Coordinates of C-alpha atoms and ligand atoms in Angstrom, one line a residue:
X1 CA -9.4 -4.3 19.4
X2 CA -12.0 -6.9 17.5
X3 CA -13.8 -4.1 15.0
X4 CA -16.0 -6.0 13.0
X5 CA -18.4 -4.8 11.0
X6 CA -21.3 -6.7 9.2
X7 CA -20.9 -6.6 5.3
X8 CA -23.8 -7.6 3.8
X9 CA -22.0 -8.6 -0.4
X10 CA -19.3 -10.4 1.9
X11 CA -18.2 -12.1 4.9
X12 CA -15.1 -10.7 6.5
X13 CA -12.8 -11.8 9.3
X14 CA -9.9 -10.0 11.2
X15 CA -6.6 -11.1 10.5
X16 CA -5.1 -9.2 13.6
X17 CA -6.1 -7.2 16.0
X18 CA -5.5 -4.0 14.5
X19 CA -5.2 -4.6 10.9
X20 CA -6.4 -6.9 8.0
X21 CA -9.4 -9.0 6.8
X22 CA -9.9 -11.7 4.9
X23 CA -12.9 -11.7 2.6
X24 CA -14.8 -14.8 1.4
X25 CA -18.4 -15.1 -0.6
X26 CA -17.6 -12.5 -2.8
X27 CA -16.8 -13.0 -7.1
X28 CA -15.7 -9.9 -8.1
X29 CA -15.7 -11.6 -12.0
X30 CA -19.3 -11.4 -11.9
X31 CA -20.4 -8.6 -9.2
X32 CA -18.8 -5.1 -10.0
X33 CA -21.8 -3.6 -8.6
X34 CA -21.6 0.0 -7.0
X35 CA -22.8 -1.1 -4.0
X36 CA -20.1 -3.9 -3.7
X37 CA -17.4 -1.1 -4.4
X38 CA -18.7 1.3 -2.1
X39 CA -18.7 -1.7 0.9
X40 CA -14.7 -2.7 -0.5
X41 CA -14.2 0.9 0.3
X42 CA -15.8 0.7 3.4
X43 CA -14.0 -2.3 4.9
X44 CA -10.8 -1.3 2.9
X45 CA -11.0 2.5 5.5
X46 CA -11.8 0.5 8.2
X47 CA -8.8 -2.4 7.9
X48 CA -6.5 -1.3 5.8
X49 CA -5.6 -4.4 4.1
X50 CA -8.1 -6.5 2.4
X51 CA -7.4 -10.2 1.3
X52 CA -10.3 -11.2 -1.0
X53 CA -10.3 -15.0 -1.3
X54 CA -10.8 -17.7 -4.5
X55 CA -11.3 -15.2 -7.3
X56 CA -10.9 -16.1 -11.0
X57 CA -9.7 -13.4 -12.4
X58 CA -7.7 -12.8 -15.8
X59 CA -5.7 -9.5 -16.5
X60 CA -9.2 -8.1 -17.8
X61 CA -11.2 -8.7 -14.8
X62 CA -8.2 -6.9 -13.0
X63 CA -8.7 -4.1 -14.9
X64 CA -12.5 -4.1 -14.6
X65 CA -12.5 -4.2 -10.5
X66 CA -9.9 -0.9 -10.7
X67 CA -12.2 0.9 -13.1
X68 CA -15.1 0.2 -10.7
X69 CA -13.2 1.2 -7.8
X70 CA -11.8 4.7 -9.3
X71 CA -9.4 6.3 -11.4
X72 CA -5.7 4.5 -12.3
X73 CA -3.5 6.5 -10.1
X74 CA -0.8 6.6 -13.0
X75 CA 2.9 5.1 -12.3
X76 CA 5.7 6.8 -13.1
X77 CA 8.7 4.5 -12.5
X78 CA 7.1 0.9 -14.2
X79 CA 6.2 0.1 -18.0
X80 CA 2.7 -0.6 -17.9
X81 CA 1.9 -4.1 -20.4
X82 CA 0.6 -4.3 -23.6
X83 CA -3.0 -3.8 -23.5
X84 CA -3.3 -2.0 -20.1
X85 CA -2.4 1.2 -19.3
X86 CA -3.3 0.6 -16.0
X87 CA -1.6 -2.9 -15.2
X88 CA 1.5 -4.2 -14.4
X89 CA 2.8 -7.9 -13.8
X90 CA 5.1 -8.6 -11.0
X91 CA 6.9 -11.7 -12.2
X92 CA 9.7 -13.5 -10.2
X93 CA 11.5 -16.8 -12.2
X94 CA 12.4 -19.8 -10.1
X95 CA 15.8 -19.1 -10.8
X96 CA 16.3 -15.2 -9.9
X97 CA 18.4 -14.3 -7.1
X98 CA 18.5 -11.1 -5.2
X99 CA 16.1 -8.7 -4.5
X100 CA 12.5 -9.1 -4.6
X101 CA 10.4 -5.8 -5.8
X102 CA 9.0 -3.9 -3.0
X103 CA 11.4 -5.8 -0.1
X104 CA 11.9 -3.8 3.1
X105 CA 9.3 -1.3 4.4
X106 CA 8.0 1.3 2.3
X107 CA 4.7 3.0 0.6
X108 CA 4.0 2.7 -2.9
X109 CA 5.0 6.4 -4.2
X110 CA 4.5 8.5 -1.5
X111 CA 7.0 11.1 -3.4
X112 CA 4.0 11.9 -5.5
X113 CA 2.0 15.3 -4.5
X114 CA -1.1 12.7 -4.4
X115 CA 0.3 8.6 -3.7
X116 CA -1.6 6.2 -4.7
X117 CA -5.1 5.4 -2.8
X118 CA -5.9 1.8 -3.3
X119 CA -3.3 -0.7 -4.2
X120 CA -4.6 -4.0 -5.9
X121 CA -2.1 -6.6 -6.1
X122 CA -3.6 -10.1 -7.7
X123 CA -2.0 -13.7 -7.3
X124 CA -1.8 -15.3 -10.3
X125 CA 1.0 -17.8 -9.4
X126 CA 2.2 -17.9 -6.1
X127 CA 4.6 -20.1 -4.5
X128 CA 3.2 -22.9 -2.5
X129 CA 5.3 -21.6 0.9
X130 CA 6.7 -18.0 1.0
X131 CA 5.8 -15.2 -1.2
X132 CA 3.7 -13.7 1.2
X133 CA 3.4 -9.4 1.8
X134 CA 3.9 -7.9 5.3
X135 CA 1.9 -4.5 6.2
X136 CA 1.8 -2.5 8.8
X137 CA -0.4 0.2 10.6
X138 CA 0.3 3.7 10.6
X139 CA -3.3 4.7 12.4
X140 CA -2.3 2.0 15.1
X141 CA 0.8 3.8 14.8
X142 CA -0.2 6.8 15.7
X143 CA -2.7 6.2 17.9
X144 CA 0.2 4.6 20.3
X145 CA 2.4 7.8 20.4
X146 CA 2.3 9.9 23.9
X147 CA 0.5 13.2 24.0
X148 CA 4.2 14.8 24.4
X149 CA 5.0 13.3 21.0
X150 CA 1.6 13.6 19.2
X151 CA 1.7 17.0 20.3
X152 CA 5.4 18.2 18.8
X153 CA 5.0 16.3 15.4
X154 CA 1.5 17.5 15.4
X155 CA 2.3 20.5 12.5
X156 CA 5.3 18.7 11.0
X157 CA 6.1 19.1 7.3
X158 CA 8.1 16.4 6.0
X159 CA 9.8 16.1 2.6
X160 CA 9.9 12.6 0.6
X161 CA 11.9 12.9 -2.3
X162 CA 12.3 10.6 -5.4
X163 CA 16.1 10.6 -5.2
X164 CA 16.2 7.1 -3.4
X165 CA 13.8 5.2 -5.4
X166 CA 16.0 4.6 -8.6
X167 CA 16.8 1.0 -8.2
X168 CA 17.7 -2.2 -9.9
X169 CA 16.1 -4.2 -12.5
X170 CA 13.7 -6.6 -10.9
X171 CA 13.8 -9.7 -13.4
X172 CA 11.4 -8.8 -16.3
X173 CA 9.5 -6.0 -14.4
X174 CA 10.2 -2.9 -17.1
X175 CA 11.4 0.3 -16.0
X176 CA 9.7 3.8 -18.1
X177 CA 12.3 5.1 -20.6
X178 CA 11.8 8.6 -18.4
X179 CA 12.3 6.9 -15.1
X180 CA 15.2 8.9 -14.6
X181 CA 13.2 11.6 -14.6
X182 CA 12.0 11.2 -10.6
X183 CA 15.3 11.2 -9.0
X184 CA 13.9 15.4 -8.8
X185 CA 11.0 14.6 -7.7
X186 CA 10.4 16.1 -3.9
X187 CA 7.0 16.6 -2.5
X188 CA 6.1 18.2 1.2
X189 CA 3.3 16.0 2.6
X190 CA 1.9 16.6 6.8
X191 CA 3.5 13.8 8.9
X192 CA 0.1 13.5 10.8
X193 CA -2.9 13.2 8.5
X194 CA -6.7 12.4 8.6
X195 CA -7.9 9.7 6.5
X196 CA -10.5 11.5 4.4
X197 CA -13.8 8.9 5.1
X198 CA -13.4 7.6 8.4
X199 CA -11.4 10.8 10.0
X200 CA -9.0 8.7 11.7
X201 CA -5.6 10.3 12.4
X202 CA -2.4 8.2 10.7
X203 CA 1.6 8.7 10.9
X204 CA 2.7 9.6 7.1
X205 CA 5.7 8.1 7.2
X206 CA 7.8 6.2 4.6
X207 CA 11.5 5.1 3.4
X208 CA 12.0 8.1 1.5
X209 CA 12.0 10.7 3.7
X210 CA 14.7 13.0 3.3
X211 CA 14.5 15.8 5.9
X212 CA 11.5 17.4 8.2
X213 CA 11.0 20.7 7.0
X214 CA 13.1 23.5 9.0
X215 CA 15.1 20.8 10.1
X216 CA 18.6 19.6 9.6
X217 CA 19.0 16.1 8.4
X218 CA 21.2 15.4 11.7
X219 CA 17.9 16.5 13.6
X220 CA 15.2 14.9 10.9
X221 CA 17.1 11.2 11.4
X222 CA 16.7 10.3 15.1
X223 CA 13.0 11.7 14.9
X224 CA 12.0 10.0 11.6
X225 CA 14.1 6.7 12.8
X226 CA 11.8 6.9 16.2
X227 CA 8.8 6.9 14.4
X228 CA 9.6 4.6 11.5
X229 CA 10.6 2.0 14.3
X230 CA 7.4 2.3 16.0
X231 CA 5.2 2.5 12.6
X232 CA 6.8 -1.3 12.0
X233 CA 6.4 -2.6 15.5
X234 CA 4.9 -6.7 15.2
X235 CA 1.5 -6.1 17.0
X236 CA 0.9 -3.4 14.2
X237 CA 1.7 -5.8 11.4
X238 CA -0.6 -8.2 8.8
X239 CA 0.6 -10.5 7.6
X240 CA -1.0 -11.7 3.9
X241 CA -0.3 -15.2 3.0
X242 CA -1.3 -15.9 -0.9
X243 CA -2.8 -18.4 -2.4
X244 CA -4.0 -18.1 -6.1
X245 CA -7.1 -16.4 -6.6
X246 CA -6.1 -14.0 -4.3
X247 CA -6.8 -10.1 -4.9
X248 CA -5.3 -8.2 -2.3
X249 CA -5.9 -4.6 -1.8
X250 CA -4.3 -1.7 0.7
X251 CA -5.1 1.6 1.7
X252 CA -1.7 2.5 0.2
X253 CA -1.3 5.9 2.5
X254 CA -2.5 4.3 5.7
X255 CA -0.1 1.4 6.0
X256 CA 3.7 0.5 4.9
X257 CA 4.2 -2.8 3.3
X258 CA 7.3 -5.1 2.1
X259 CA 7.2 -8.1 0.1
X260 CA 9.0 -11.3 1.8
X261 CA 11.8 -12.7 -0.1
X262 CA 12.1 -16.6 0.8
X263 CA 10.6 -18.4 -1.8
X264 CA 14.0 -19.6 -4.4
X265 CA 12.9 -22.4 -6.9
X266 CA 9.2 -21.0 -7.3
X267 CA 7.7 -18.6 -9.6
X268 CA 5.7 -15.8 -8.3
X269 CA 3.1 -13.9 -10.6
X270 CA 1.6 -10.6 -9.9
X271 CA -1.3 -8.6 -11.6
X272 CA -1.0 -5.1 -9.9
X273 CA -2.7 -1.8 -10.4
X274 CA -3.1 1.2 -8.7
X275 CA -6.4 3.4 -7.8
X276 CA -6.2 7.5 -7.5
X277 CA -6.1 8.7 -3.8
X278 CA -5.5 11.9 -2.1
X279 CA -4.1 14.9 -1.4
X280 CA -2.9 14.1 1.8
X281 CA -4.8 16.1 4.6
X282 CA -2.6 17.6 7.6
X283 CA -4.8 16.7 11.1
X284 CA -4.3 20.0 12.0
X285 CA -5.9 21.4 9.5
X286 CA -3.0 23.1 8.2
X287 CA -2.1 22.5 4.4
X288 CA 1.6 21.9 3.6
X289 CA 3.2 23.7 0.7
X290 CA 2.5 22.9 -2.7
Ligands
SIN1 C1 4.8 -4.1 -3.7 O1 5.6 -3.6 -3.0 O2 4.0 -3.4 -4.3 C2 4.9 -5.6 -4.0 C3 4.5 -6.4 -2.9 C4 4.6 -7.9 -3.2 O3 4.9 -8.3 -4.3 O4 4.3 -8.6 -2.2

């Protein structure tokens, strides 16, 4: 499964067999070039999750690398801070208890008619054990289905709605005033989709999936369970451990992620932002509704 590909801004390594790369020689303070955007995008297409080691990097350089790499893909549900319409901190105190944002598997907004491409997450602080983000591969995913199965979900339409994703408060991590606002938020996206640049098929699945379309949710749950166990089997999984300095970025569509929460006593500190992706594309070529 070894799929390396020679870089020539960077050097990159595997993490797994199917998913992840670590990515060292590379100072993103000082090159922003378009050529070292357009190879991030490359690798990012090709393995999904990209951990860019020993930047230096203050909320402004953040904010630089995700106006080099594309549009801000907007976020509904978080305040952005003071300064940056496009950034948000992820902060966890040494004394919160509870949930940790993003825990169990999920895809950052894939309610929204057009989720999120590229997700950038930066460590500012990071615990010295712990702390560290899980992914998983929904192109490995897919790829391991049976004809049988790839060939019945081939022209499935299925519905993510909004409804679930009204939480609690994590720690100081603002909620919009209008946040209320997406509980009505339902979007039809193709369950099998191409990625756009490489063409590779991928299972669009995610933790808010309320119902296939046509089908009952008695019939959508055992189907959308199947496939949401497979899409987190281990041998599809990353695993990015984070040191500070790191800026990690996924191909937010393509994989499913969940923060790990075992790290009481420590502070964790996030810089995150979000670049514009796409309308997802069904692999059959038929479009789902608007
Ligand atoms: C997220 O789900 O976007 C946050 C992941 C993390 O903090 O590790």
């Amino acid at each position: 499964m070894a799929r390396e590909t020679k870089f020539e801004r960077f050097q990159i390594r595997q993490m797994t067999g199917t998913i992840g790369a670590e990515i060292t020689g590379l100072d993103l303070a000082r090159d922003r070039s378009p050529e070292t955007m357009a190879d991030l995008k490359r690798a990012i297409h090709r393995y999904h999750v990209l951990a860019i080691r020993d930047q230096k990097m203050e909320l402004e350089d953040v904010h630089q690398v995700r106006a080099a790499l594309g549009p801000f893909s907007g976020n509904p549900v978080h305040e952005p801070i003071d300064g940056y319409d496009d950034l948000m901190i992820l902060n966890r105190e040494p004394d919160e208890t509870g949930k940790v944002i993003g825990e169990d598997w999920h895809m950052d907004l894939a309610w929204l008619a057009k989720p999120p491409g590229i997700t950038m997450l930066y460590g500012h602080e990071v615990p010295p054990v712990g702390g560290d983000t899980c992914f998983t591969s929904l192109e490995w995913a897919y790829r391991s289905l049976s004809p049988a199965m790839k060939a019945m979900i081939e022209d499935f339409v299925v519905v993510h709605s909004g409804k679930g994703v009204l939480g609690q408060q994590y720690g100081s991590v603002k909620m919009r005033a209008d946040v209320h606002k997406i509980a009505s938020f339902e979007v039809e996206h193709p369950l099998v989709c191409t990625d756009p640049v490489t063409g590779e098929r991928y299972l669009f699945v995610s933790s808010v999936i309320d119902r296939i379309k046509g089908f009952t949710p008695a019939e959508t749950r055992p189907i959308i369970d199947y496939l949401f166990k497979v899409a987190t089997r281990p041998e599809f999984n990353c695993r990015l451990r984070w040191a500070p300095g790191t800026l990690g970025m996924w191909l937010n569509p393509c994989v499913m992620h969940t923060a790990i929460n075992d790290y009481p006593g420590y502070r964790r500190t996030m810089y995150r932002s979000t670049i514009e992706g796409w309308t997802p594309i069904a692999a059959s070529g038929k479009r789902a509704a608007a």
